[in-house]
mmCIF file of C-alpha atoms (C1' of nucleotides) in Angstrom:
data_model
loop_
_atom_site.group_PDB
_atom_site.id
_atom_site.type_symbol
_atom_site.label_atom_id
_atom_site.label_comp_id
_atom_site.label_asym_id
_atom_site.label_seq_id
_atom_site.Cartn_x
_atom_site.Cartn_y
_atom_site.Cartn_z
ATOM 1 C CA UNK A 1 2.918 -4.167 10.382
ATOM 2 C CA UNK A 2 4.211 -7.790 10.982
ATOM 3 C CA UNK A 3 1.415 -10.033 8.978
ATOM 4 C CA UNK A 4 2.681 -13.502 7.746
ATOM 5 C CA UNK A 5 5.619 -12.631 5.443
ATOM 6 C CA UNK A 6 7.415 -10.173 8.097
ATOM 7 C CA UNK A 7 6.947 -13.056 10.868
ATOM 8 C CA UNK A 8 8.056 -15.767 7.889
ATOM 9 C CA UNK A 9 11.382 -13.846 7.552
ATOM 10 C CA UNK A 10 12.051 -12.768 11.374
ATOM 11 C CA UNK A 11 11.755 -16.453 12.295
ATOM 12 C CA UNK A 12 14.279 -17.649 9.452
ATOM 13 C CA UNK A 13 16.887 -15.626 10.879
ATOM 14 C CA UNK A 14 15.832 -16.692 14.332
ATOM 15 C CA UNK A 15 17.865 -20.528 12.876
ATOM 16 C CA UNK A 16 20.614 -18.651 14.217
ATOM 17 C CA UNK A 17 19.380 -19.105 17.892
ATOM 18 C CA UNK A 18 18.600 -22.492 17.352
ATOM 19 C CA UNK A 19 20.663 -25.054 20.045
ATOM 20 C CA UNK A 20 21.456 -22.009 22.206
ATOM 21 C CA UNK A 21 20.345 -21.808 25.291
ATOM 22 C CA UNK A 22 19.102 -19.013 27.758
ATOM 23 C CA UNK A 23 21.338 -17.732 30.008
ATOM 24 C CA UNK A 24 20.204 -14.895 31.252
ATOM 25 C CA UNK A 25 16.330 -13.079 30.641
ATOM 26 C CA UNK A 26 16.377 -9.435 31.643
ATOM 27 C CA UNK A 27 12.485 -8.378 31.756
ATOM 28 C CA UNK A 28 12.448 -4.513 31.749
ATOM 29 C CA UNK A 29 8.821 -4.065 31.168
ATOM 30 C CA UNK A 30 6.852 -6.557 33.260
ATOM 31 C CA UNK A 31 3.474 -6.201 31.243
ATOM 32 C CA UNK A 32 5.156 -7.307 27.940
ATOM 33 C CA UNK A 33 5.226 -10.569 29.697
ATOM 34 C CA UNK A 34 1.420 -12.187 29.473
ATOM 35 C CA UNK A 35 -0.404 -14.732 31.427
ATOM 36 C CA UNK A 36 2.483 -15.593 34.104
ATOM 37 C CA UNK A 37 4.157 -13.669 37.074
ATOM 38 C CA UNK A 38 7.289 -12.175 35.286
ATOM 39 C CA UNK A 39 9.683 -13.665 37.980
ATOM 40 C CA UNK A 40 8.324 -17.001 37.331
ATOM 41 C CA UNK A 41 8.827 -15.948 33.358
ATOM 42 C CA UNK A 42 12.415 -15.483 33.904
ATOM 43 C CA UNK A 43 12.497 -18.869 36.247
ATOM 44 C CA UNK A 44 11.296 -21.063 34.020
ATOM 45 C CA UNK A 45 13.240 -19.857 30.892
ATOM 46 C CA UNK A 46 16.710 -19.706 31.693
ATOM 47 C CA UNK A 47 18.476 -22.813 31.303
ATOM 48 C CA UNK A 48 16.370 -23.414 28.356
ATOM 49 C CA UNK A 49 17.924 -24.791 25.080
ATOM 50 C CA UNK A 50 15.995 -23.383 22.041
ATOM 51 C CA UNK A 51 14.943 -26.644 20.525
ATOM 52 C CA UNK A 52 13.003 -25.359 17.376
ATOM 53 C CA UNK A 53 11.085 -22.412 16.046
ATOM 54 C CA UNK A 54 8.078 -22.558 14.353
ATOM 55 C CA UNK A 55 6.135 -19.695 13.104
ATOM 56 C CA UNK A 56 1.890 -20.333 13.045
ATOM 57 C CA UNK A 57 0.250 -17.111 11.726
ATOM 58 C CA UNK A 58 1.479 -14.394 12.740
ATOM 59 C CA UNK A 59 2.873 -16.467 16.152
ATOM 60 C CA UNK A 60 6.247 -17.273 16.830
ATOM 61 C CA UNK A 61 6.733 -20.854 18.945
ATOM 62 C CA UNK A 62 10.268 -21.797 20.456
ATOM 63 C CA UNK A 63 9.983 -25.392 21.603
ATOM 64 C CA UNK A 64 12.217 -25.813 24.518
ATOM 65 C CA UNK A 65 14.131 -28.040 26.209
ATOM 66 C CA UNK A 66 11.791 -28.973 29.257
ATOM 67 C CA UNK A 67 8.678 -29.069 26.722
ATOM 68 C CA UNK A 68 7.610 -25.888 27.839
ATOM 69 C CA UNK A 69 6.744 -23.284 24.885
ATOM 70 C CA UNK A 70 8.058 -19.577 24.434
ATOM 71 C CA UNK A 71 5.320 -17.984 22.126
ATOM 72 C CA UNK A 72 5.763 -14.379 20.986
ATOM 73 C CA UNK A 73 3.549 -11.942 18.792
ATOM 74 C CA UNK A 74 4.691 -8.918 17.786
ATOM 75 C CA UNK A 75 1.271 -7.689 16.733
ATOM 76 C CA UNK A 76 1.645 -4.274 14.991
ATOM 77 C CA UNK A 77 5.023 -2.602 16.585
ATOM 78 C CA UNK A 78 7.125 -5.363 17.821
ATOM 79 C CA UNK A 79 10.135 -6.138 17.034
ATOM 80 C CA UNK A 80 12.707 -8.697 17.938
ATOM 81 C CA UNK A 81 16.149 -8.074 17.283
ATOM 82 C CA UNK A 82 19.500 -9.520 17.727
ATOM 83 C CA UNK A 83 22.300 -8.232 19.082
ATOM 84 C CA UNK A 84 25.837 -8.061 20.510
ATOM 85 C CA UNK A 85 25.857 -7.380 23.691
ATOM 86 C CA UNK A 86 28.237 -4.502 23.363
ATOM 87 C CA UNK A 87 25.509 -2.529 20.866
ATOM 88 C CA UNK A 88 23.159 -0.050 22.555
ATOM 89 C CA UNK A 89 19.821 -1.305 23.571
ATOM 90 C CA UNK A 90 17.336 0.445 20.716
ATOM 91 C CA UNK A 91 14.573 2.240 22.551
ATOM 92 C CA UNK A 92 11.749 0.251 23.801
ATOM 93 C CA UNK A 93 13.401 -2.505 24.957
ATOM 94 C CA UNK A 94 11.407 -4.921 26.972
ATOM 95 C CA UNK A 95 12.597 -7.759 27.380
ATOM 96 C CA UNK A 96 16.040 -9.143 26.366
ATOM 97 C CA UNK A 97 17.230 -13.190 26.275
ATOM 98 C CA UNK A 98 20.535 -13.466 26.458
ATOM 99 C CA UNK A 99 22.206 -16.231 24.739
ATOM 100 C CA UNK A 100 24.659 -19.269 24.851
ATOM 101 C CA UNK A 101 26.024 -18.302 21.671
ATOM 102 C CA UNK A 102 26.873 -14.868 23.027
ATOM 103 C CA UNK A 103 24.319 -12.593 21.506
ATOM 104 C CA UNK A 104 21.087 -11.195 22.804
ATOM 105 C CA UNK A 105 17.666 -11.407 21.418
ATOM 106 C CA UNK A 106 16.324 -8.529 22.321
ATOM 107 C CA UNK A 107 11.944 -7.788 22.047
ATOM 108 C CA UNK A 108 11.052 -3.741 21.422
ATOM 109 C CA UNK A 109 7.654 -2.354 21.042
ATOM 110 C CA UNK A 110 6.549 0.785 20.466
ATOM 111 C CA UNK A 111 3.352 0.264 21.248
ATOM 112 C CA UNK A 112 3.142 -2.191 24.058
ATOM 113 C CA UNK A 113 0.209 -4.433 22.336
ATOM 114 C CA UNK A 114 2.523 -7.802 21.490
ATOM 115 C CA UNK A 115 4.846 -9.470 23.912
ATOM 116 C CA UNK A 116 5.336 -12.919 25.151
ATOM 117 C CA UNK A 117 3.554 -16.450 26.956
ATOM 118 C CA UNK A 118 5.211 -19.597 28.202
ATOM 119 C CA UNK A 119 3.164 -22.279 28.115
ATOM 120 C CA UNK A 120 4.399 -25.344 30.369
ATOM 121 C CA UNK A 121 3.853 -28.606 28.447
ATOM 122 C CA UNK A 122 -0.146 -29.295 28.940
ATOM 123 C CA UNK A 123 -0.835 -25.688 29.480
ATOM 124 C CA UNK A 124 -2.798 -23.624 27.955
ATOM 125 C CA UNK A 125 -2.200 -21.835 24.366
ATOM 126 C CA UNK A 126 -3.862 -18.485 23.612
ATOM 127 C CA UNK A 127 -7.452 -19.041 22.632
ATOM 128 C CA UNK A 128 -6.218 -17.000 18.998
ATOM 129 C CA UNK A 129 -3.839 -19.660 18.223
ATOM 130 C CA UNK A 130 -6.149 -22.745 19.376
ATOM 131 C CA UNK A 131 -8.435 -21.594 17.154
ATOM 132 C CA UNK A 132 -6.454 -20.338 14.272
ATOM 133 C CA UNK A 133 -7.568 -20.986 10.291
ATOM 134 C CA UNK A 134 -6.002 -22.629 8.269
ATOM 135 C CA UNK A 135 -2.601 -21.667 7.234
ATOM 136 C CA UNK A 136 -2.683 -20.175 3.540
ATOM 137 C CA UNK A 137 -0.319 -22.916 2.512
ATOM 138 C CA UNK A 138 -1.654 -25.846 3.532
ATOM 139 C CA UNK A 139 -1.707 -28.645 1.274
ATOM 140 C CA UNK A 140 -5.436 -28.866 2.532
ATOM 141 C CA UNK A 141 -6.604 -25.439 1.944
ATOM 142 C CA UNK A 142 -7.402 -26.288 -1.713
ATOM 143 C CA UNK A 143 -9.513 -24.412 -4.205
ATOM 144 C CA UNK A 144 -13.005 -26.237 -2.847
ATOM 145 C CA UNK A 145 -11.925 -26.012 0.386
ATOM 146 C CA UNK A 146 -11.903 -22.461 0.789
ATOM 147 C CA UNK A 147 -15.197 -22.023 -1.400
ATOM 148 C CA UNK A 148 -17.176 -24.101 1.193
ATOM 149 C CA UNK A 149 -15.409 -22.055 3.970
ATOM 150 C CA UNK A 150 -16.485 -18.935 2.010
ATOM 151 C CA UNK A 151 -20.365 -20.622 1.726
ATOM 152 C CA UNK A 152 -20.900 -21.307 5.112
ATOM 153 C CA UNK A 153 -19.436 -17.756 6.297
ATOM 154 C CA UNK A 154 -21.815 -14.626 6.266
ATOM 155 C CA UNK A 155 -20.465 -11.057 6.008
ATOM 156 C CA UNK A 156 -17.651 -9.057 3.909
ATOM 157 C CA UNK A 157 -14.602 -10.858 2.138
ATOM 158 C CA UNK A 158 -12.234 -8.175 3.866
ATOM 159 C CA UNK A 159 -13.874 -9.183 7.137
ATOM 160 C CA UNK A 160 -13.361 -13.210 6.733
ATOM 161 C CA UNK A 161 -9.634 -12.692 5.337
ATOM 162 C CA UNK A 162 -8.537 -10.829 8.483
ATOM 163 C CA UNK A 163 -10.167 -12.942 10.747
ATOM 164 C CA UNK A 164 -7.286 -14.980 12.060
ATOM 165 C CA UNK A 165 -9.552 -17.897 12.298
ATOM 166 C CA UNK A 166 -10.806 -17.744 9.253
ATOM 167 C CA UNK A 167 -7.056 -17.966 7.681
ATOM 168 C CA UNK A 168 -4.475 -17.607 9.308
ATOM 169 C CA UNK A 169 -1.119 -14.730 8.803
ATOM 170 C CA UNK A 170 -3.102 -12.240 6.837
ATOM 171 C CA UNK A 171 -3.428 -8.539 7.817
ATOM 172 C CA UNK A 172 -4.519 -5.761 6.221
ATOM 173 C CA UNK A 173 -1.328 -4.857 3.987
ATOM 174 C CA UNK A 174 -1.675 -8.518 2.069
ATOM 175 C CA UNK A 175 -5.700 -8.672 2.594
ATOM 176 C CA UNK A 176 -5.935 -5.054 0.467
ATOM 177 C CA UNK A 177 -3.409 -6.859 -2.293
ATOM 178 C CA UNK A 178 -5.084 -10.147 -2.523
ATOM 179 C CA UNK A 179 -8.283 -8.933 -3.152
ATOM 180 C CA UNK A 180 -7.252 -6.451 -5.651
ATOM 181 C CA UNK A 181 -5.183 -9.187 -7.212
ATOM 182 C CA UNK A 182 -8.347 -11.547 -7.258
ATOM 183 C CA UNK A 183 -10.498 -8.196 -8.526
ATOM 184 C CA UNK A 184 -12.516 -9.115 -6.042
ATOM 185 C CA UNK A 185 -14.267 -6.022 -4.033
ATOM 186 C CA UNK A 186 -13.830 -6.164 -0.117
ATOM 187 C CA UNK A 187 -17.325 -5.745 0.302
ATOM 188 C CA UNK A 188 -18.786 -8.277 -1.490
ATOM 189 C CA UNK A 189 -20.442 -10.844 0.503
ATOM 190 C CA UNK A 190 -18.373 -14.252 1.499
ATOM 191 C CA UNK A 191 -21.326 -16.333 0.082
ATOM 192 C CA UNK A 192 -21.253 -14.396 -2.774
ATOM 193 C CA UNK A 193 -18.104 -15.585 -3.739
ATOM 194 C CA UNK A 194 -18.385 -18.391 -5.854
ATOM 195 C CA UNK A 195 -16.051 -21.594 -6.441
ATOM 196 C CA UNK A 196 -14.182 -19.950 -9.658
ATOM 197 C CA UNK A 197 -13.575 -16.729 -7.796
ATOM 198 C CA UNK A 198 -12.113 -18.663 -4.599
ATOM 199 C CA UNK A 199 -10.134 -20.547 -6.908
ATOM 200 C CA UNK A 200 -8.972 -17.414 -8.097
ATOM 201 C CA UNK A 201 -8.420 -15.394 -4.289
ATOM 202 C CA UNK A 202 -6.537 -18.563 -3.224
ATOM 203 C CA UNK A 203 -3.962 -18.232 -6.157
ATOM 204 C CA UNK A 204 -3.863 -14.909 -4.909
ATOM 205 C CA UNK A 205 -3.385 -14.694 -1.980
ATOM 206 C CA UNK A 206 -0.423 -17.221 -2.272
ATOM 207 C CA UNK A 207 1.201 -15.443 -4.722
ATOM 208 C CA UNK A 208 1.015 -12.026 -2.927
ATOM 209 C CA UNK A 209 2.667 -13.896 0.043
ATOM 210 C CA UNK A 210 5.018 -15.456 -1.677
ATOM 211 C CA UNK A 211 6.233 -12.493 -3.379
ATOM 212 C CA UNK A 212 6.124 -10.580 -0.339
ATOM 213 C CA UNK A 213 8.115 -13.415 1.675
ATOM 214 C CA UNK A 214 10.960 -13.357 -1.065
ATOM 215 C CA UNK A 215 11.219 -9.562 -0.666
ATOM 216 C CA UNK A 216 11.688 -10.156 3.047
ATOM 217 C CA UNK A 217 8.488 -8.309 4.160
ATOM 218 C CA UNK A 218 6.840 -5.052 3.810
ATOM 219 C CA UNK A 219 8.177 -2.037 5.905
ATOM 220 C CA UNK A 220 6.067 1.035 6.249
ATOM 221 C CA UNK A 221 7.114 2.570 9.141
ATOM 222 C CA UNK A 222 8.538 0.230 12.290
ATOM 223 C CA UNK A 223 9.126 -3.493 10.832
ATOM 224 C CA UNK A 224 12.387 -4.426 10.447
ATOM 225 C CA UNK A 225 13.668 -7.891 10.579
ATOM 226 C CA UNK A 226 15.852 -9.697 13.316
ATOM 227 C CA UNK A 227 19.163 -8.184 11.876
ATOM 228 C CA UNK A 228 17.455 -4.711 11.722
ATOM 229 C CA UNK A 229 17.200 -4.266 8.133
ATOM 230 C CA UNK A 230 14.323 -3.181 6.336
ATOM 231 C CA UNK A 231 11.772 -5.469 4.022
ATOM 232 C CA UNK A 232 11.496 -4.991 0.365
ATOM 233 C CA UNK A 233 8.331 -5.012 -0.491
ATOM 234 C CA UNK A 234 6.598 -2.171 -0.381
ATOM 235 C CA UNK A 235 7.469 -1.029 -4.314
ATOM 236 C CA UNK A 236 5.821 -4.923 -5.421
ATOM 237 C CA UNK A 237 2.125 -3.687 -3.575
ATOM 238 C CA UNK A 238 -0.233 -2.595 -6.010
ATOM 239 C CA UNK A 239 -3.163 -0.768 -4.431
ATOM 240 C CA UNK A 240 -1.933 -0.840 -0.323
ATOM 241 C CA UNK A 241 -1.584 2.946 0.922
ATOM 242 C CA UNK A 242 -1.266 4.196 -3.107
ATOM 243 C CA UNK A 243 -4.989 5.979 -2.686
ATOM 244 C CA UNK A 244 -4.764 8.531 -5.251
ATOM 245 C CA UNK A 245 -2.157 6.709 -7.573
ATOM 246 C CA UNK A 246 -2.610 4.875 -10.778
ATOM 247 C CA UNK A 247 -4.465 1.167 -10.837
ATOM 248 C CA UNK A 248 -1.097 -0.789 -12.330
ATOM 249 C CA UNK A 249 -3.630 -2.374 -14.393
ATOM 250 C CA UNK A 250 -6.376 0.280 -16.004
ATOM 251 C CA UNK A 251 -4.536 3.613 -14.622
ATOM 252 C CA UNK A 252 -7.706 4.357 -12.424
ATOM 253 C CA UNK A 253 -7.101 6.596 -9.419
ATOM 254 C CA UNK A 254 -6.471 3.856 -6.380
ATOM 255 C CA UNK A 255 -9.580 4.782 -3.940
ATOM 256 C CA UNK A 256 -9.178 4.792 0.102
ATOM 257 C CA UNK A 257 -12.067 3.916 2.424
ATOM 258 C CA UNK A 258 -13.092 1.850 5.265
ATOM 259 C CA UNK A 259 -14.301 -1.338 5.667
ATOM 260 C CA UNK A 260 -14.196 -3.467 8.951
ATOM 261 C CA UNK A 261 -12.952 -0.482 10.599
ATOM 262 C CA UNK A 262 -9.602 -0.897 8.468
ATOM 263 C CA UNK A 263 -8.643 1.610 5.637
ATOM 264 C CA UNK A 264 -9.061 -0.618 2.404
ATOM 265 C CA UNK A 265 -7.272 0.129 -0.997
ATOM 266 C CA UNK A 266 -9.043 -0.760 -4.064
ATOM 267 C CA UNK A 267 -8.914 -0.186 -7.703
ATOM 268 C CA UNK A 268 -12.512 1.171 -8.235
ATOM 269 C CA UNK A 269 -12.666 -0.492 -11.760
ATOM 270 C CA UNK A 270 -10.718 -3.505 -11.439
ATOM 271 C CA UNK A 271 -12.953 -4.791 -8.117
ATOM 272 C CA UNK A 272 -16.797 -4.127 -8.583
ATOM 273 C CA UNK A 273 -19.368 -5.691 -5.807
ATOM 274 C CA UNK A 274 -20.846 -8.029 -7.867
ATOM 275 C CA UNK A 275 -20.164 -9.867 -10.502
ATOM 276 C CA UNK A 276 -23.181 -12.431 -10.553
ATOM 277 C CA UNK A 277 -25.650 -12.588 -13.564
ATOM 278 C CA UNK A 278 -28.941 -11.971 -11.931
ATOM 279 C CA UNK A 279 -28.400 -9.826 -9.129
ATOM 280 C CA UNK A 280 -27.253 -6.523 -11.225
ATOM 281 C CA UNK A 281 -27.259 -3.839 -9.043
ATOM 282 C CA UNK A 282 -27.175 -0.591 -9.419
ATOM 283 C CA UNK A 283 -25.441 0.683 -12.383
ATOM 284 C CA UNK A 284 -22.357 1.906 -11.451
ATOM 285 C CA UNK A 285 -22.028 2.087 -7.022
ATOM 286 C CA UNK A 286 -19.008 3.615 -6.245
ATOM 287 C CA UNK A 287 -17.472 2.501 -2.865
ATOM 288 C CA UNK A 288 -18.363 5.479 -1.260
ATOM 289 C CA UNK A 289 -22.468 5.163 -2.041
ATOM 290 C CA UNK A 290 -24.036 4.782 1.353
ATOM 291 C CA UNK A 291 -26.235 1.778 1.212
ATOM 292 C CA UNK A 292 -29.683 2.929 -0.249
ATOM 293 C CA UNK A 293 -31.455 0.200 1.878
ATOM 294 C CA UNK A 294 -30.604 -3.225 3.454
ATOM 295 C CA UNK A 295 -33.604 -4.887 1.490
ATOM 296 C CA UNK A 296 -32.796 -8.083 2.994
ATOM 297 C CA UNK A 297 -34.827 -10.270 3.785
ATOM 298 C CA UNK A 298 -34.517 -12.546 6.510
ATOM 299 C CA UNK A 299 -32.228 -15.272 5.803
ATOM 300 C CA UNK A 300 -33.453 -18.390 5.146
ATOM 301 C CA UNK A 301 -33.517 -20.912 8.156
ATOM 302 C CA UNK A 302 -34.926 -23.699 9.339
ATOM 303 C CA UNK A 303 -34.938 -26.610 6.954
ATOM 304 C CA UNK A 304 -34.157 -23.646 4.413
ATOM 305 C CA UNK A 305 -32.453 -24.933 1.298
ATOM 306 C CA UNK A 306 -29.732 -23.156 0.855
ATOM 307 C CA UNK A 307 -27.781 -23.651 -2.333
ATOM 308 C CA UNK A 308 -30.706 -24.852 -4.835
ATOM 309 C CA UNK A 309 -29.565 -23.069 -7.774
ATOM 310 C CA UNK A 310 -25.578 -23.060 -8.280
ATOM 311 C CA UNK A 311 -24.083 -26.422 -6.994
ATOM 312 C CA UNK A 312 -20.391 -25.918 -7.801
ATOM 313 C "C1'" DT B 1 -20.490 -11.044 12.791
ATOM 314 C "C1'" DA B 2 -18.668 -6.533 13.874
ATOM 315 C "C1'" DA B 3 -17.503 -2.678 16.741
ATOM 316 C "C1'" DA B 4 -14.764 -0.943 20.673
ATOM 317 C "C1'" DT B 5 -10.568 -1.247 22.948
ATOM 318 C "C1'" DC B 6 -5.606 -1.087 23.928
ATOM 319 C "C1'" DC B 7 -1.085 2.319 22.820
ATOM 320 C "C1'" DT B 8 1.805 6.075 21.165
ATOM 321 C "C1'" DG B 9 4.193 8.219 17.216
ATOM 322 C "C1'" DT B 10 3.077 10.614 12.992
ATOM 323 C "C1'" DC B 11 0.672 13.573 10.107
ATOM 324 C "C1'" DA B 12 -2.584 17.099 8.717
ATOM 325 C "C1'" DT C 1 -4.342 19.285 18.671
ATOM 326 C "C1'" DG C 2 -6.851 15.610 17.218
ATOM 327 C "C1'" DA C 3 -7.455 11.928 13.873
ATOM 328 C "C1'" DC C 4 -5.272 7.945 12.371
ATOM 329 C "C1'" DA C 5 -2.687 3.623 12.138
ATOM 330 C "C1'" DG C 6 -3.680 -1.611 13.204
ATOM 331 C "C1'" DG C 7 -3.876 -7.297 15.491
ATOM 332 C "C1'" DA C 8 -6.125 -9.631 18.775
ATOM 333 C "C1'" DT C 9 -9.339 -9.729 22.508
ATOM 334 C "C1'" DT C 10 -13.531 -8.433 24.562
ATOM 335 C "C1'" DT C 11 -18.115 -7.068 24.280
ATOM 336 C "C1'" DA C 12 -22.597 -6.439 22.119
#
DNA sequence: TAAATCCTGTCA
DNA sequence: TGACAGGATTTA
């Protein structure tokens, strides 16, 4: 599934394209094309010189000529390929851009759920990228940073990490890694978290990228990257669809379950709930223990103080 | 904040 | 044959 690293690599082959312009747009399945009349799609994007490329999460932005903007998300089948125009179109073609440079970038998708915009200059971007996080490698997202964003959040880690607004490019493959990388359990609660450990699931979760971006992505089953080759990754993931399998670091059975309606990989010993002095919970809760009871009490509001005993 | 929804191929 | 996979949007 395309998460940051798989969209990193597609859009540095997509330098290729850059200069060329749009000759020709052939739109084959007219709902792949979102938030404009697919005639007027077609319109307004040939004659278009492909100015830059920019990926932001798991977005792809081509800055045209006339200012307007092509974005494309590939969500969890998409795939953009390029091609000569002699080579068989692969099946689930949708749309194909043909191109100055005598190639054609062509957009498949199994599953219909990505496609494309284009935003005239002043329009309006997709309400998921206005409000996207931070990305995970900005400068500003420091160690602090992310510790007040974890403070002021309520719910599970796994939740906050795949919320795109949250942070930005993560999904579950790298979410599932970080975590276990960070031995941090995807349950535990986001205010829970305290500065040392966000110190630590920042330094994770860059290096899990990273490493992933080098091997050119992950491919499970559909990703493949603009020239139609496969990532690398998968062998480098640790806990990510190895249920069953040895923890690389203790040899514990990897454990499969759910949380925020995702299957989540962890290393049952590696990533306990909580860590905290003072709040010892039960001995040993595996992740399958249903909750014995909520015993929460109602959160403190109203002129509450919230942080009285550990000020980082 | 979190669940339901969209879609269709794959696997049990 | 039905559960499952999953990112973003919508709904509760």
């Amino acid at each position: 599934m395309p998460e940051l690293p798989e969209v990193e690599t597609v859009r540095r082959a997509l330098d290729e394209v850059l200069g060329q312009t749009v000759v020709l747009v052939t739109v084959i399945s007219p709902s792949m094309v979102r938030g404009i009349d697919p005639e007027a799609f077609v319109r307004s994007l040939e004659g278009e010189r492909i100015e830059e490329i920019r990926r932001r999460g798991k977005y792809l932005l081509f800055s045209l000529s006339s200012g307007a903007t092509l974005i494309g998300h590939l969500m969890m089948a998409g795939r953009l390929l390029l091609k000569d125009p002699g080579q068989a179109l692969p099946p689930h073609t949708h749309v194909i851009l043909s191109l100055s440079g005598g190639r054609e970038l062509v957009y498949q998708d199994l599953r219909h759920f990505g496609g494309f915009r284009l935003v005239e200059p002043g329009g309006t971007l997709p309400m998921g990228l206005v409000r996207m996080g931070p990305e995970p490698f900005d400068p500003a997202l420091t160690a602090p940073v992310l510790a007040r964003m974890l403070r002021e959040r309520h719910g599970k880690i796994k939740g906050a990490l795949l919320d795109q607004h949250f942070i930005a490019g993560l999904g579950n493959i790298y979410v599932d890694e970080a975590l276990f990388e960070a031995r941090i359990h995807p349950e535990t609660g986001t205010d829970s978290i305290g500065s040392a450990r966000a110190a630590e699931l920042l330094s994770a979760i860059q290096s899990v990228l990273e490493r992933a971006i080098s091997h050119r992505g992950t491919t499970f089953g559909t990703y493949m990257d603009l020239n139609g080759r496969p990532g690398e990754n998968a062998p480098a993931l640790k806990v990510f669809r190895r249920e069953g399998k040895p923890c690389p670091r203790c040899g514990t059975p990897i454990v499969k379950f759910r949380v925020a309606g995702r299957g989540t990989h962890i290393c049952p010993r590696c990533q306990v709930k909580s860590r905290r002095r003072g709040f010892s919970r039960r001995p040993s809760s595996s992740p399958t223990d249903p909750k014995p009871k909520p015993e929460r009490t109602s959160r403190v509001s109203g002129g509450g103080i919230r942080s009285r005993v550990k000020s980082s």
